[in-house]
Short mmCIF file of C-alpha atoms in Angstrom, two decimals:
data_model
loop_
_atom_site.label_atom_id
_atom_site.label_comp_id
_atom_site.label_asym_id
_atom_site.label_seq_id
_atom_site.Cartn_x
_atom_site.Cartn_y
_atom_site.Cartn_z
CA UNK Z 1 -46.12 25.43 56.18
CA UNK Z 2 -46.96 24.40 52.62
CA UNK Z 3 -47.97 27.29 50.39
CA UNK Z 4 -51.32 26.54 48.70
CA UNK Z 5 -51.36 26.19 44.93
CA UNK Z 6 -54.38 26.66 42.67
CA UNK Z 7 -53.92 25.57 39.06
CA UNK Z 8 -56.36 25.97 36.18
CA UNK Z 9 -56.54 23.18 33.61
CA UNK Z 10 -58.15 24.70 30.53
CA UNK Z 11 -58.20 21.35 28.74
CA UNK Z 12 -59.11 21.67 25.02
CA UNK Z 13 -60.63 25.12 25.26
CA UNK Z 14 -59.75 28.68 24.22
CA UNK Z 15 -58.38 30.03 20.97
CA UNK Z 16 -55.40 32.39 21.34
CA UNK Z 17 -57.74 35.40 21.17
CA UNK Z 18 -60.04 33.93 23.81
CA UNK Z 19 -57.04 33.05 25.96
CA UNK Z 20 -55.75 36.61 25.88
CA UNK Z 21 -59.16 37.92 26.89
CA UNK Z 22 -59.39 35.49 29.79
CA UNK Z 23 -55.91 36.25 31.10
CA UNK Z 24 -56.48 39.98 30.74
CA UNK Z 25 -59.55 39.70 32.95
CA UNK Z 26 -57.89 37.33 35.42
CA UNK Z 27 -54.68 39.23 36.18
CA UNK Z 28 -56.22 42.05 38.27
CA UNK Z 29 -58.59 39.66 40.05
CA UNK Z 30 -55.80 37.49 41.51
CA UNK Z 31 -53.02 40.05 41.96
CA UNK Z 32 -53.25 39.87 45.75
CA UNK Z 33 -53.53 36.09 46.00
CA UNK Z 34 -51.74 34.45 48.91
CA UNK Z 35 -51.42 31.13 47.05
CA UNK Z 36 -49.45 30.18 43.97
CA UNK Z 37 -51.59 30.67 40.85
CA UNK Z 38 -51.02 28.57 37.72
CA UNK Z 39 -52.83 28.44 34.39
CA UNK Z 40 -52.42 25.54 31.97
CA UNK Z 41 -53.69 26.53 28.52
CA UNK Z 42 -53.48 24.45 25.34
CA UNK Z 43 -50.08 24.51 23.63
CA UNK Z 44 -51.34 26.80 20.85
CA UNK Z 45 -52.10 29.52 23.42
CA UNK Z 46 -48.66 29.71 25.02
CA UNK Z 47 -47.30 32.46 22.79
CA UNK Z 48 -50.49 34.48 23.21
CA UNK Z 49 -50.62 34.45 26.99
CA UNK Z 50 -46.95 34.46 27.97
CA UNK Z 51 -46.43 38.22 27.40
CA UNK Z 52 -49.55 38.97 29.44
CA UNK Z 53 -48.19 37.04 32.43
CA UNK Z 54 -44.86 38.86 32.62
CA UNK Z 55 -44.66 40.88 35.81
CA UNK Z 56 -47.72 39.16 37.31
CA UNK Z 57 -48.10 36.51 40.00
CA UNK Z 58 -49.56 33.95 37.57
CA UNK Z 59 -47.34 31.03 36.54
CA UNK Z 60 -47.54 29.35 33.15
CA UNK Z 61 -48.18 25.62 32.90
CA UNK Z 62 -49.09 23.03 30.27
CA UNK Z 63 -51.31 19.95 30.18
CA UNK Z 64 -48.78 17.36 29.05
CA UNK Z 65 -45.10 16.89 28.32
CA UNK Z 66 -43.05 14.24 26.52
CA UNK Z 67 -40.21 12.27 28.09
CA UNK Z 68 -37.77 12.47 25.16
CA UNK Z 69 -35.64 15.52 24.41
CA UNK Z 70 -36.36 15.18 20.69
CA UNK Z 71 -37.07 12.55 18.06
CA UNK Z 72 -39.70 10.84 15.94
CA UNK Z 73 -42.67 11.46 18.22
CA UNK Z 74 -45.23 13.07 15.94
CA UNK Z 75 -47.54 15.47 17.76
CA UNK Z 76 -45.51 15.56 20.98
CA UNK Z 77 -43.66 18.45 22.64
CA UNK Z 78 -40.50 18.12 24.72
CA UNK Z 79 -39.68 19.64 28.08
CA UNK Z 80 -36.87 21.76 26.60
CA UNK Z 81 -39.24 23.21 23.98
CA UNK Z 82 -41.69 24.15 26.71
CA UNK Z 83 -39.01 25.57 28.97
CA UNK Z 84 -37.98 27.83 26.08
CA UNK Z 85 -41.54 29.23 26.13
CA UNK Z 86 -41.29 30.05 29.83
CA UNK Z 87 -43.35 27.11 31.06
CA UNK Z 88 -42.95 26.45 34.79
CA UNK Z 89 -45.47 23.67 35.50
CA UNK Z 90 -46.73 20.60 33.65
CA UNK Z 91 -49.78 18.47 34.40
CA UNK Z 92 -48.79 14.82 34.05
CA UNK Z 93 -50.95 11.71 34.09
CA UNK Z 94 -54.35 13.39 34.09
CA UNK Z 95 -57.12 10.78 34.12
CA UNK Z 96 -58.22 11.88 30.65
CA UNK Z 97 -54.72 11.18 29.34
CA UNK Z 98 -54.81 7.79 31.03
CA UNK Z 99 -58.31 6.98 29.75
CA UNK Z 100 -58.15 8.25 26.17
CA UNK Z 101 -54.47 8.30 25.24
CA UNK Z 102 -52.90 5.26 26.85
CA UNK Z 103 -51.01 7.00 29.64
CA UNK Z 104 -49.56 4.50 32.11
CA UNK Z 105 -47.83 4.69 35.46
CA UNK Z 106 -44.57 4.09 33.62
CA UNK Z 107 -45.01 6.95 31.15
CA UNK Z 108 -46.15 9.25 33.96
CA UNK Z 109 -42.85 8.52 35.70
CA UNK Z 110 -40.85 9.16 32.52
CA UNK Z 111 -42.64 12.45 31.86
CA UNK Z 112 -42.13 13.59 35.44
CA UNK Z 113 -38.40 12.89 35.25
CA UNK Z 114 -38.12 14.82 31.97
CA UNK Z 115 -39.95 17.80 33.44
CA UNK Z 116 -37.75 17.85 36.53
CA UNK Z 117 -34.60 17.63 34.41
CA UNK Z 118 -35.73 20.70 32.45
CA UNK Z 119 -36.60 22.69 35.57
CA UNK Z 120 -40.37 22.35 35.12
CA UNK Z 121 -42.49 21.40 38.13
CA UNK Z 122 -44.68 18.34 37.53
CA UNK Z 123 -48.28 18.29 38.73
CA UNK Z 124 -48.74 14.52 38.90
CA UNK Z 125 -52.33 13.28 38.88
CA UNK Z 126 -53.53 10.18 40.71
CA UNK Z 127 -57.03 8.95 41.43
CA UNK Z 128 -59.54 6.12 41.39
CA UNK Z 129 -62.61 5.33 39.32
CA UNK Z 130 -66.11 5.06 40.78
CA UNK Z 131 -65.96 1.27 40.48
CA UNK Z 132 -62.67 1.18 42.38
CA UNK Z 133 -64.02 3.45 45.12
CA UNK Z 134 -67.13 1.35 45.52
CA UNK Z 135 -64.96 -1.78 45.65
CA UNK Z 136 -63.01 -0.32 48.57
CA UNK Z 137 -59.63 -0.23 46.82
CA UNK Z 138 -59.12 3.54 46.65
CA UNK Z 139 -56.19 3.52 49.07
CA UNK Z 140 -54.30 0.80 47.22
CA UNK Z 141 -54.93 2.48 43.83
CA UNK Z 142 -53.63 5.91 44.82
CA UNK Z 143 -50.75 4.41 46.79
CA UNK Z 144 -49.66 2.35 43.80
CA UNK Z 145 -49.96 5.27 41.39
CA UNK Z 146 -47.99 7.53 43.71
CA UNK Z 147 -45.18 5.05 44.27
CA UNK Z 148 -44.91 4.38 40.53
CA UNK Z 149 -44.88 8.08 39.67
CA UNK Z 150 -42.04 8.81 42.09
CA UNK Z 151 -39.88 5.77 41.32
CA UNK Z 152 -36.26 6.74 40.80
CA UNK Z 153 -36.81 10.42 41.61
CA UNK Z 154 -34.52 11.86 44.28
CA UNK Z 155 -36.26 12.99 47.48
CA UNK Z 156 -34.93 16.53 46.98
CA UNK Z 157 -36.79 16.72 43.67
CA UNK Z 158 -39.90 15.04 45.06
CA UNK Z 159 -40.25 17.83 47.62
CA UNK Z 160 -40.61 20.38 44.83
CA UNK Z 161 -43.29 18.63 42.78
CA UNK Z 162 -47.06 18.73 43.18
CA UNK Z 163 -49.51 15.82 43.41
CA UNK Z 164 -53.14 16.24 42.38
CA UNK Z 165 -55.67 13.79 43.82
CA UNK Z 166 -58.35 13.43 41.17
CA UNK Z 167 -61.19 11.04 41.92
CA UNK Z 168 -62.12 10.21 38.34
CA UNK Z 169 -65.79 9.97 39.19
CA UNK Z 170 -65.79 13.61 40.31
CA UNK Z 171 -64.14 15.19 37.26
CA UNK Z 172 -66.55 17.23 35.19
CA UNK Z 173 -69.54 15.47 36.74
CA UNK Z 174 -70.45 18.03 39.35
CA UNK Z 175 -69.96 15.35 42.00
CA UNK Z 176 -67.41 16.10 44.68
CA UNK Z 177 -65.90 13.99 47.40
CA UNK Z 178 -66.77 15.21 50.86
CA UNK Z 179 -64.06 17.30 52.42
CA UNK Z 180 -63.43 14.48 54.90
CA UNK Z 181 -63.10 11.84 52.16
CA UNK Z 182 -60.81 14.05 50.07
CA UNK Z 183 -58.67 14.84 53.11
CA UNK Z 184 -58.44 11.17 54.10
CA UNK Z 185 -57.37 10.02 50.63
CA UNK Z 186 -54.80 12.80 50.35
CA UNK Z 187 -53.46 11.66 53.73
CA UNK Z 188 -53.03 8.19 52.19
CA UNK Z 189 -51.11 9.70 49.28
CA UNK Z 190 -48.90 11.60 51.69
CA UNK Z 191 -48.35 8.35 53.55
CA UNK Z 192 -47.14 6.71 50.34
CA UNK Z 193 -44.68 9.56 49.85
CA UNK Z 194 -43.54 9.17 53.45
CA UNK Z 195 -42.84 5.47 52.95
CA UNK Z 196 -40.94 6.11 49.73
CA UNK Z 197 -39.05 9.29 50.57
CA UNK Z 198 -39.24 9.99 54.29
CA UNK Z 199 -41.13 12.24 56.68
CA UNK Z 200 -39.49 15.52 55.71
CA UNK Z 201 -40.26 15.03 52.02
CA UNK Z 202 -43.85 13.96 52.68
CA UNK Z 203 -44.43 17.05 54.80
CA UNK Z 204 -43.06 19.29 52.03
CA UNK Z 205 -45.01 17.98 49.03
CA UNK Z 206 -48.09 19.97 48.09
CA UNK Z 207 -51.13 17.81 47.29
CA UNK Z 208 -54.10 19.33 45.48
CA UNK Z 209 -57.68 18.17 45.24
CA UNK Z 210 -58.84 17.92 41.63
CA UNK Z 211 -62.43 16.74 41.74
CA UNK Z 212 -64.76 19.56 40.70
CA UNK Z 213 -63.45 22.23 43.08
CA UNK Z 214 -65.38 25.43 42.41
CA UNK Z 215 -66.21 28.80 44.01
CA UNK Z 216 -68.93 27.25 46.17
CA UNK Z 217 -66.86 24.50 47.77
CA UNK Z 218 -63.28 25.81 47.60
CA UNK Z 219 -63.16 27.30 51.09
CA UNK Z 220 -64.64 24.15 52.63
CA UNK Z 221 -62.17 21.86 50.90
CA UNK Z 222 -59.21 24.15 51.55
CA UNK Z 223 -60.01 24.17 55.27
CA UNK Z 224 -58.82 20.58 55.53
CA UNK Z 225 -55.25 20.12 56.81
CA UNK Z 226 -54.03 17.74 54.09
CA UNK Z 227 -55.44 19.68 51.10
CA UNK Z 228 -52.89 22.16 49.75
CA UNK Z 229 -54.72 23.47 46.70
CA UNK Z 230 -56.87 22.61 43.73
CA UNK Z 231 -56.52 21.54 40.12
CA UNK Z 232 -59.45 23.35 38.59
CA UNK Z 233 -61.18 22.38 35.36
CA UNK Z 234 -64.41 24.07 34.28
CA UNK Z 235 -64.21 26.89 36.82
CA UNK Z 236 -60.84 27.96 35.41
CA UNK Z 237 -62.44 29.02 32.10
CA UNK Z 238 -64.16 32.02 33.65
CA UNK Z 239 -62.00 34.70 35.23
CA UNK Z 240 -64.51 35.54 37.95
CA UNK Z 241 -65.05 31.90 38.95
CA UNK Z 242 -61.36 31.02 38.95
CA UNK Z 243 -60.46 34.13 40.94
CA UNK Z 244 -63.04 33.22 43.57
CA UNK Z 245 -61.35 29.83 43.98
CA UNK Z 246 -57.91 31.46 44.13
CA UNK Z 247 -59.15 33.96 46.71
CA UNK Z 248 -61.08 31.37 48.70
#
């Protein structure tokens, strides 16, 4: 059985003071969660929230990670730097990184390898645009992205990482894939993992749904056999809303 994982992507929100307030409210609301709980604040909030997470069941994640250990990469942060701050998870290849900051399948793969080498669990995002879905190429898009992301990664390490299926057209729009559509596409992603790494690995990998999961639809989506969790955007910025997703 795959243990569900609910991760909150705060995106570019929350000052350190606001982050501390949010975490302080969230901790007691999710203390009895039966899933893994992850929050991914902006880098500037790491030092503020880390002490508040000690001794709790909430894991610390980040929204990006660089592939180099160090060097002339202005504005970037390495896996070893993040590991030193107690980071356990890293979102990689989010559609907003791909759309606005030139992320490619190749750099997603490099970032994932760097995270794994540092002992940080990647949450690798894949997903299609509305145009691609309407053109009927969703399966080939997510299959290609998944294969590229996992290239050169040992099956033992693949089993430990997380994939997030993010239909781009459903992020921040209020639109959500039906539970059947989300389940079917995640099954395609799992099939790509099976072809690349074998049955045992495919069965072990946790695959989240990342398209506007919220308190109203979390239970419905999580009832599907292929969906192992959620990558939560807007709903993760309010302790009550995020806790209701966690405790679906």
